[in-house]
XYZ file of C-alpha atoms in Angstrom:
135
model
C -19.787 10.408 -27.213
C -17.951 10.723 -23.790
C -16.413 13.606 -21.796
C -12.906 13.738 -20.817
C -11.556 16.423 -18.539
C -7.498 17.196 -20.450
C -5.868 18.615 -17.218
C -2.868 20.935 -17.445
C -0.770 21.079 -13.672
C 1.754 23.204 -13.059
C 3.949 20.982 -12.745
C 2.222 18.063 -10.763
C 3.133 15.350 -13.571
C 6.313 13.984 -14.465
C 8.590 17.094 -15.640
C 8.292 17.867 -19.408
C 10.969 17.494 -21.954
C 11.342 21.106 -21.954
C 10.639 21.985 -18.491
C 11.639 25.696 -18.444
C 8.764 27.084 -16.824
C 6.511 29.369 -17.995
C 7.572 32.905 -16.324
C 10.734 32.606 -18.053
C 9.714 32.076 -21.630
C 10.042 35.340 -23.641
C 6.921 37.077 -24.937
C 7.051 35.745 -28.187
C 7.221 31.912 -26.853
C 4.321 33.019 -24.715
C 2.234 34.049 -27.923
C 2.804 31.161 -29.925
C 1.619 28.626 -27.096
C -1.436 30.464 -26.524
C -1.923 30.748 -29.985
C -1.127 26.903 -30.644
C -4.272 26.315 -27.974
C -6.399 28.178 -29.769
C -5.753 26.403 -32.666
C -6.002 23.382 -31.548
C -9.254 24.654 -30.072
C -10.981 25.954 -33.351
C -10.091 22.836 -34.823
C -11.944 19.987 -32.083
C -14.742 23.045 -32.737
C -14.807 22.080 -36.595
C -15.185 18.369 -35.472
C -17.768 18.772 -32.937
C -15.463 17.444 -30.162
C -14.145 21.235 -28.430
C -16.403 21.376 -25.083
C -14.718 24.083 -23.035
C -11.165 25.107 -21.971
C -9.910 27.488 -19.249
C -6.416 28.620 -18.013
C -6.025 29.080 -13.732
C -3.944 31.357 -12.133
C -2.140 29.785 -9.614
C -4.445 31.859 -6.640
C -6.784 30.557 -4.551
C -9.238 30.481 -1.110
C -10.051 27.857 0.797
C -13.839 28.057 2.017
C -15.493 25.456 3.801
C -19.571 25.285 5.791
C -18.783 25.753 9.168
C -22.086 25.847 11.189
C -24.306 29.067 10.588
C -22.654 32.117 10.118
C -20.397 33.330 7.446
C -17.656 30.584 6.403
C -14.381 30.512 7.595
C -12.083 31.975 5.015
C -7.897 30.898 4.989
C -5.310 31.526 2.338
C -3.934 27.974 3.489
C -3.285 25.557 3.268
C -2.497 25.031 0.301
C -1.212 22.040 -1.998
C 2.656 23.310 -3.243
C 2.440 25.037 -6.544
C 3.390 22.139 -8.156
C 0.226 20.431 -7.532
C -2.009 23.433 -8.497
C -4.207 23.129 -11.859
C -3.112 25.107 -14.861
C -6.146 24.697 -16.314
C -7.753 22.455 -18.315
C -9.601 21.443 -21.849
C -12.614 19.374 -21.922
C -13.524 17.139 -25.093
C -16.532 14.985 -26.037
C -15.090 12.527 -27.908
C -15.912 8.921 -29.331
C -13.691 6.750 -27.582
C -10.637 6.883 -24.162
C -8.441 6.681 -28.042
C -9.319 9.669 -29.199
C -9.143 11.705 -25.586
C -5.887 10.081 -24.903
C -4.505 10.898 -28.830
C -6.295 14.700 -28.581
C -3.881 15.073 -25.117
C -0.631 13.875 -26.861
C -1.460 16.646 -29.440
C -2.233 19.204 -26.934
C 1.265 17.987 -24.835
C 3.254 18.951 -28.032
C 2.162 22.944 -27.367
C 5.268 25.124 -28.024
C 7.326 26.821 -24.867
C 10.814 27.654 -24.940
C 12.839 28.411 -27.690
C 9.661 27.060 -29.508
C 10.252 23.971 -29.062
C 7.304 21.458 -28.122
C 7.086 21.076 -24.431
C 6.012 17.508 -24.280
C 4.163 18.268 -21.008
C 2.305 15.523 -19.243
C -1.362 15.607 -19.277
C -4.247 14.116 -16.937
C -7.103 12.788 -18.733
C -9.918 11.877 -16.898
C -13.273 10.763 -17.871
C -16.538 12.278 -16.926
C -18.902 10.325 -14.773
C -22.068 9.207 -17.476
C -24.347 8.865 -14.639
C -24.349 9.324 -10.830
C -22.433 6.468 -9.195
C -24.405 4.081 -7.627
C -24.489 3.604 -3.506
C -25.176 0.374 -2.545
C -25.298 -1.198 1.079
């Protein structure tokens, strides 16, 4: 088994199909996509492949070791909101197949008008063991 991080961006991909975004999707259209992640969710669960999955707001600080003391601390700068992380799912899964087949499922989430929003996803593998330095 392998671990593959499913990334969600706000809209740092290629713009989905039905690119309406998010704040504009009525209440309803809201539920059902959250309720279309669970699903999908409960069911990797059954299979033994559902590792974790969290949603982002888009807010953020930037904190960085700068000598002793207390850290410097800036609300900037920031990437533009359309590079900012959603949020993501992560799967254990037998093969890159299945992680890439598990994302096209999770693209087809409903959004507005309930319609799939074919969203572009980032999958990226897990490291199995610390990279190697070599001189």
């Amino acid at each position: 088994m392998a671990k593959y991080l499913l990334l969600k961006h706000y809209r740092g991909a290629p713009a989905p199909v039905n690119d309406v975004p998010m704040d504009q999707w009525a209440p309803e259209e809201i539920s059902a996509h959250v309720q279309y992640m669970r699903d999908f969710a409960a069911r990797l669960e059954s299979t033994g492949e559902f590792v974790d999955t969290q949603a982002l707001s888009p807010e953020g600080t930037f904190v960085r070791y700068d000598g002793e003391g207390r850290p410097p601390v800036t609300d900037g700068p920031f990437a533009e909101t359309k590079d900012l992380i959603a949020g993501w799912m992560v799967v254990d899964v037998e093969s890159y197949e299945r992680a890439i087949e598990l994302a096209g499922e999770l693209s087809a989430a409903p959004g507005a008008g309930g319609k799939p929003v074919h969203e572009w996803l980032e999958v990226r593998p897990f490291y199995t063991q610390p990279p190697t330095v070599t001189e």
